[in-house]
Structure formats: structure tokens, C-alpha cells
Amino acid sequence: MNAIAFVHEQLSTKKEFPAFKAGDNITVNYKIIEGNKERIQSFKGDVIKKQGSGFTASFTVRKISDGVGVERVFPFASPNIDSVVLNKTGAVRRAKLFYQRSRSGKSARIREKRMAVSSEKAK
């Protein structure tokens, strides 16, 4: 039984993603396979929700493309996700931002959380 768990752990490599939550602006770089060619495409938008736990966990990213809202669900365990880059940290009070779907323009903006930076002088 222990050998089976070891083989499963070796085959399902766990990728390290930055700590992000709903309201954060991220860029997901994922692999697109067209025929026998493979390329990396980026999807930049706001995280609407994170759901699930363990191997079935996923997150939804929403962006506005040509005035139309586009949402995409990415599984955390997907081998097609190349990397996730955290662009901005949002200041929101909810874990699921479904109200963003009905908004457009300035009302759809998410405020950025200000981080405190220590100002120590280099010696």
C-alpha cells in the first residue's frame, strides 16, 4: 500500500503557486496543444472564486475581452498550467465575487490592497 502512494505521488507532481485569493489579479500561463505543436498562452484577470480541496481544487479567473466578460476555470492539478503570476492583491470582503458578472466599467474595478513597506537604509 505504501508503494502505491509513493508511485501516485511521483506521477502527480504538485506545482507551487503563489498564495492568491478571490479579488487578486493574476496571470495564468497555460499550454495550448494544436496538432503536434505546443505553445504557452496567458490569461490575465481577476480571481472570482477558489473552490474544492485536494486534487479536485480549482479556481475561476474573469477578464473583460472586447467588452465581453470571459471566465475560465483552471484546476490546480492541471498539467497544462505552466505558471501563475500574482499581479495585484485585491481588497475585497467576500470569498466569491459573483456580483462582478453584472458590473461593467468603473464599478467593476477592484481596489488594490496597499502593502506596508519597511524603509530601512542599506548599509
PDB file of C-alpha atoms in Angstrom:
ATOM      1  CA  MET A   1       0.000   0.000   0.000  1.00  0.00           C
ATOM      2  CA  ASN A   2       2.847   2.350   0.795  1.00  0.00           C
ATOM      3  CA  ALA A   3       4.418   1.716  -2.627  1.00  0.00           C
ATOM      4  CA  ILE A   4       1.169   2.673  -4.361  1.00  0.00           C
ATOM      5  CA  ALA A   5       1.047   6.005  -2.530  1.00  0.00           C
ATOM      6  CA  PHE A   6       4.694   6.648  -3.413  1.00  0.00           C
ATOM      7  CA  VAL A   7       4.113   5.990  -7.135  1.00  0.00           C
ATOM      8  CA  HIS A   8       0.973   8.154  -7.130  1.00  0.00           C
ATOM      9  CA  GLU A   9       2.914  10.995  -5.501  1.00  0.00           C
ATOM     10  CA  GLN A  10       5.706  10.713  -8.082  1.00  0.00           C
ATOM     11  CA  LEU A  11       3.303  10.737 -11.045  1.00  0.00           C
ATOM     12  CA  SER A  12       1.137  13.610  -9.839  1.00  0.00           C
ATOM     13  CA  THR A  13       3.668  16.382  -9.373  1.00  0.00           C
ATOM     14  CA  LYS A  14       2.363  19.175  -7.174  1.00  0.00           C
ATOM     15  CA  LYS A  15       3.149  22.608  -8.606  1.00  0.00           C
ATOM     16  CA  GLU A  16       3.878  25.552  -6.373  1.00  0.00           C
ATOM     17  CA  PHE A  17       1.626  28.549  -6.962  1.00  0.00           C
ATOM     18  CA  PRO A  18       1.807  31.920  -5.208  1.00  0.00           C
ATOM     19  CA  ALA A  19      -0.728  32.425  -2.426  1.00  0.00           C
ATOM     20  CA  PHE A  20      -3.696  34.161  -4.041  1.00  0.00           C
ATOM     21  CA  LYS A  21      -7.363  34.591  -3.117  1.00  0.00           C
ATOM     22  CA  ALA A  22     -10.564  35.978  -4.581  1.00  0.00           C
ATOM     23  CA  GLY A  23     -10.119  39.555  -5.776  1.00  0.00           C
ATOM     24  CA  ASP A  24      -6.471  39.185  -6.755  1.00  0.00           C
ATOM     25  CA  ASN A  25      -5.339  39.929 -10.300  1.00  0.00           C
ATOM     26  CA  ILE A  26      -3.294  37.046 -11.698  1.00  0.00           C
ATOM     27  CA  THR A  27      -1.829  35.861 -14.982  1.00  0.00           C
ATOM     28  CA  VAL A  28      -2.191  32.149 -15.723  1.00  0.00           C
ATOM     29  CA  ASN A  29       0.245  30.834 -18.332  1.00  0.00           C
ATOM     30  CA  TYR A  30      -1.090  27.574 -19.735  1.00  0.00           C
ATOM     31  CA  LYS A  31      -0.121  25.227 -22.533  1.00  0.00           C
ATOM     32  CA  ILE A  32      -2.176  25.089 -25.721  1.00  0.00           C
ATOM     33  CA  ILE A  33      -1.719  21.990 -27.868  1.00  0.00           C
ATOM     34  CA  GLU A  34      -2.636  22.433 -31.542  1.00  0.00           C
ATOM     35  CA  GLY A  35      -1.954  19.296 -33.518  1.00  0.00           C
ATOM     36  CA  ASN A  36       1.644  18.393 -32.769  1.00  0.00           C
ATOM     37  CA  LYS A  37       2.650  21.953 -31.818  1.00  0.00           C
ATOM     38  CA  GLU A  38       2.625  23.279 -28.279  1.00  0.00           C
ATOM     39  CA  ARG A  39       2.636  26.909 -27.155  1.00  0.00           C
ATOM     40  CA  ILE A  40       2.032  28.908 -23.987  1.00  0.00           C
ATOM     41  CA  GLN A  41      -0.848  31.373 -23.786  1.00  0.00           C
ATOM     42  CA  SER A  42      -1.546  33.759 -20.934  1.00  0.00           C
ATOM     43  CA  PHE A  43      -4.914  34.569 -19.363  1.00  0.00           C
ATOM     44  CA  LYS A  44      -4.832  37.706 -17.197  1.00  0.00           C
ATOM     45  CA  GLY A  45      -7.785  38.580 -14.997  1.00  0.00           C
ATOM     46  CA  ASP A  46      -9.321  38.699 -11.536  1.00  0.00           C
ATOM     47  CA  VAL A  47      -9.883  35.614  -9.413  1.00  0.00           C
ATOM     48  CA  ILE A  48     -13.626  35.222  -8.904  1.00  0.00           C
ATOM     49  CA  LYS A  49     -13.512  32.140  -6.671  1.00  0.00           C
ATOM     50  CA  LYS A  50     -11.435  29.268  -5.350  1.00  0.00           C
ATOM     51  CA  GLN A  51     -13.222  26.020  -4.645  1.00  0.00           C
ATOM     52  CA  GLY A  52     -12.607  22.426  -3.663  1.00  0.00           C
ATOM     53  CA  SER A  53      -9.764  20.831  -1.789  1.00  0.00           C
ATOM     54  CA  GLY A  54      -7.033  18.393  -2.580  1.00  0.00           C
ATOM     55  CA  PHE A  55      -6.777  17.037  -6.091  1.00  0.00           C
ATOM     56  CA  THR A  56     -10.127  18.462  -7.263  1.00  0.00           C
ATOM     57  CA  ALA A  57      -9.451  22.084  -6.236  1.00  0.00           C
ATOM     58  CA  SER A  58      -9.931  24.742  -8.910  1.00  0.00           C
ATOM     59  CA  PHE A  59     -10.100  28.499  -9.349  1.00  0.00           C
ATOM     60  CA  THR A  60     -12.045  30.752 -11.715  1.00  0.00           C
ATOM     61  CA  VAL A  61     -10.492  33.777 -13.429  1.00  0.00           C
ATOM     62  CA  ARG A  62     -12.564  36.507 -15.118  1.00  0.00           C
ATOM     63  CA  LYS A  63     -11.434  39.113 -17.626  1.00  0.00           C
ATOM     64  CA  ILE A  64     -13.119  41.561 -19.984  1.00  0.00           C
ATOM     65  CA  SER A  65     -12.231  40.945 -23.629  1.00  0.00           C
ATOM     66  CA  ASP A  66     -13.635  43.368 -26.225  1.00  0.00           C
ATOM     67  CA  GLY A  67     -16.396  44.420 -23.836  1.00  0.00           C
ATOM     68  CA  VAL A  68     -17.481  40.831 -23.149  1.00  0.00           C
ATOM     69  CA  GLY A  69     -16.815  39.087 -19.842  1.00  0.00           C
ATOM     70  CA  VAL A  70     -14.865  35.848 -20.200  1.00  0.00           C
ATOM     71  CA  GLU A  71     -14.473  33.372 -17.337  1.00  0.00           C
ATOM     72  CA  ARG A  72     -12.227  30.340 -17.305  1.00  0.00           C
ATOM     73  CA  VAL A  73     -11.934  27.588 -14.711  1.00  0.00           C
ATOM     74  CA  PHE A  74      -8.453  26.200 -14.031  1.00  0.00           C
ATOM     75  CA  PRO A  75      -7.857  23.039 -11.971  1.00  0.00           C
ATOM     76  CA  PHE A  76      -4.911  23.387  -9.584  1.00  0.00           C
ATOM     77  CA  ALA A  77      -3.682  19.906 -10.517  1.00  0.00           C
ATOM     78  CA  SER A  78      -3.765  20.500 -14.289  1.00  0.00           C
ATOM     79  CA  PRO A  79      -0.525  19.556 -16.071  1.00  0.00           C
ATOM     80  CA  ASN A  80      -1.307  22.216 -18.689  1.00  0.00           C
ATOM     81  CA  ILE A  81      -0.792  25.125 -16.272  1.00  0.00           C
ATOM     82  CA  ASP A  82       2.767  26.347 -16.765  1.00  0.00           C
ATOM     83  CA  SER A  83       2.828  29.102 -14.128  1.00  0.00           C
ATOM     84  CA  VAL A  84       0.702  31.564 -12.174  1.00  0.00           C
ATOM     85  CA  VAL A  85       1.896  35.138 -11.614  1.00  0.00           C
ATOM     86  CA  LEU A  86       0.343  37.358  -8.935  1.00  0.00           C
ATOM     87  CA  ASN A  87      -0.025  40.885 -10.361  1.00  0.00           C
ATOM     88  CA  LYS A  88      -2.104  42.761  -7.759  1.00  0.00           C
ATOM     89  CA  THR A  89      -3.661  41.904  -4.424  1.00  0.00           C
ATOM     90  CA  GLY A  90      -7.297  42.994  -4.215  1.00  0.00           C
ATOM     91  CA  ALA A  91      -9.077  44.419  -1.180  1.00  0.00           C
ATOM     92  CA  VAL A  92     -12.390  42.524  -1.084  1.00  0.00           C
ATOM     93  CA  ARG A  93     -14.654  41.317   1.711  1.00  0.00           C
ATOM     94  CA  ARG A  94     -16.060  38.211   0.076  1.00  0.00           C
ATOM     95  CA  ALA A  95     -14.735  34.804  -0.910  1.00  0.00           C
ATOM     96  CA  LYS A  96     -16.853  34.532  -4.073  1.00  0.00           C
ATOM     97  CA  LEU A  97     -17.204  37.601  -6.307  1.00  0.00           C
ATOM     98  CA  PHE A  98     -20.195  36.637  -8.445  1.00  0.00           C
ATOM     99  CA  TYR A  99     -21.510  40.203  -8.298  1.00  0.00           C
ATOM    100  CA  GLN A 100     -18.710  41.161 -10.720  1.00  0.00           C
ATOM    101  CA  ARG A 101     -20.640  39.427 -13.518  1.00  0.00           C
ATOM    102  CA  SER A 102     -23.332  42.119 -13.572  1.00  0.00           C
ATOM    103  CA  ARG A 103     -20.905  45.034 -13.427  1.00  0.00           C
ATOM    104  CA  SER A 104     -19.003  46.857 -16.139  1.00  0.00           C
ATOM    105  CA  GLY A 105     -16.791  49.894 -16.409  1.00  0.00           C
ATOM    106  CA  LYS A 106     -15.572  51.677 -13.304  1.00  0.00           C
ATOM    107  CA  SER A 107     -17.916  49.831 -10.957  1.00  0.00           C
ATOM    108  CA  ALA A 108     -16.217  46.553 -11.908  1.00  0.00           C
ATOM    109  CA  ARG A 109     -12.846  47.691 -10.574  1.00  0.00           C
ATOM    110  CA  ILE A 110     -11.357  46.011  -7.533  1.00  0.00           C
ATOM    111  CA  ARG A 111      -9.328  48.225  -5.194  1.00  0.00           C
ATOM    112  CA  GLU A 112      -5.722  47.215  -4.656  1.00  0.00           C
ATOM    113  CA  LYS A 113      -4.632  46.307  -1.156  1.00  0.00           C
ATOM    114  CA  ARG A 114      -1.794  48.543  -0.010  1.00  0.00           C
ATOM    115  CA  MET A 115       1.141  46.685   1.493  1.00  0.00           C
ATOM    116  CA  ALA A 116       3.332  48.237   4.157  1.00  0.00           C
ATOM    117  CA  VAL A 117       6.947  48.503   3.050  1.00  0.00           C
ATOM    118  CA  SER A 118       9.696  48.950   5.603  1.00  0.00           C
ATOM    119  CA  SER A 119      12.139  51.712   4.702  1.00  0.00           C
ATOM    120  CA  GLU A 120      15.441  50.529   6.138  1.00  0.00           C
ATOM    121  CA  LYS A 121      18.547  52.107   4.727  1.00  0.00           C
ATOM    122  CA  ALA A 122      21.057  49.772   3.130  1.00  0.00           C
ATOM    123  CA  LYS A 123      24.383  49.752   4.905  1.00  0.00           C
TER     124      LYS A 123
END
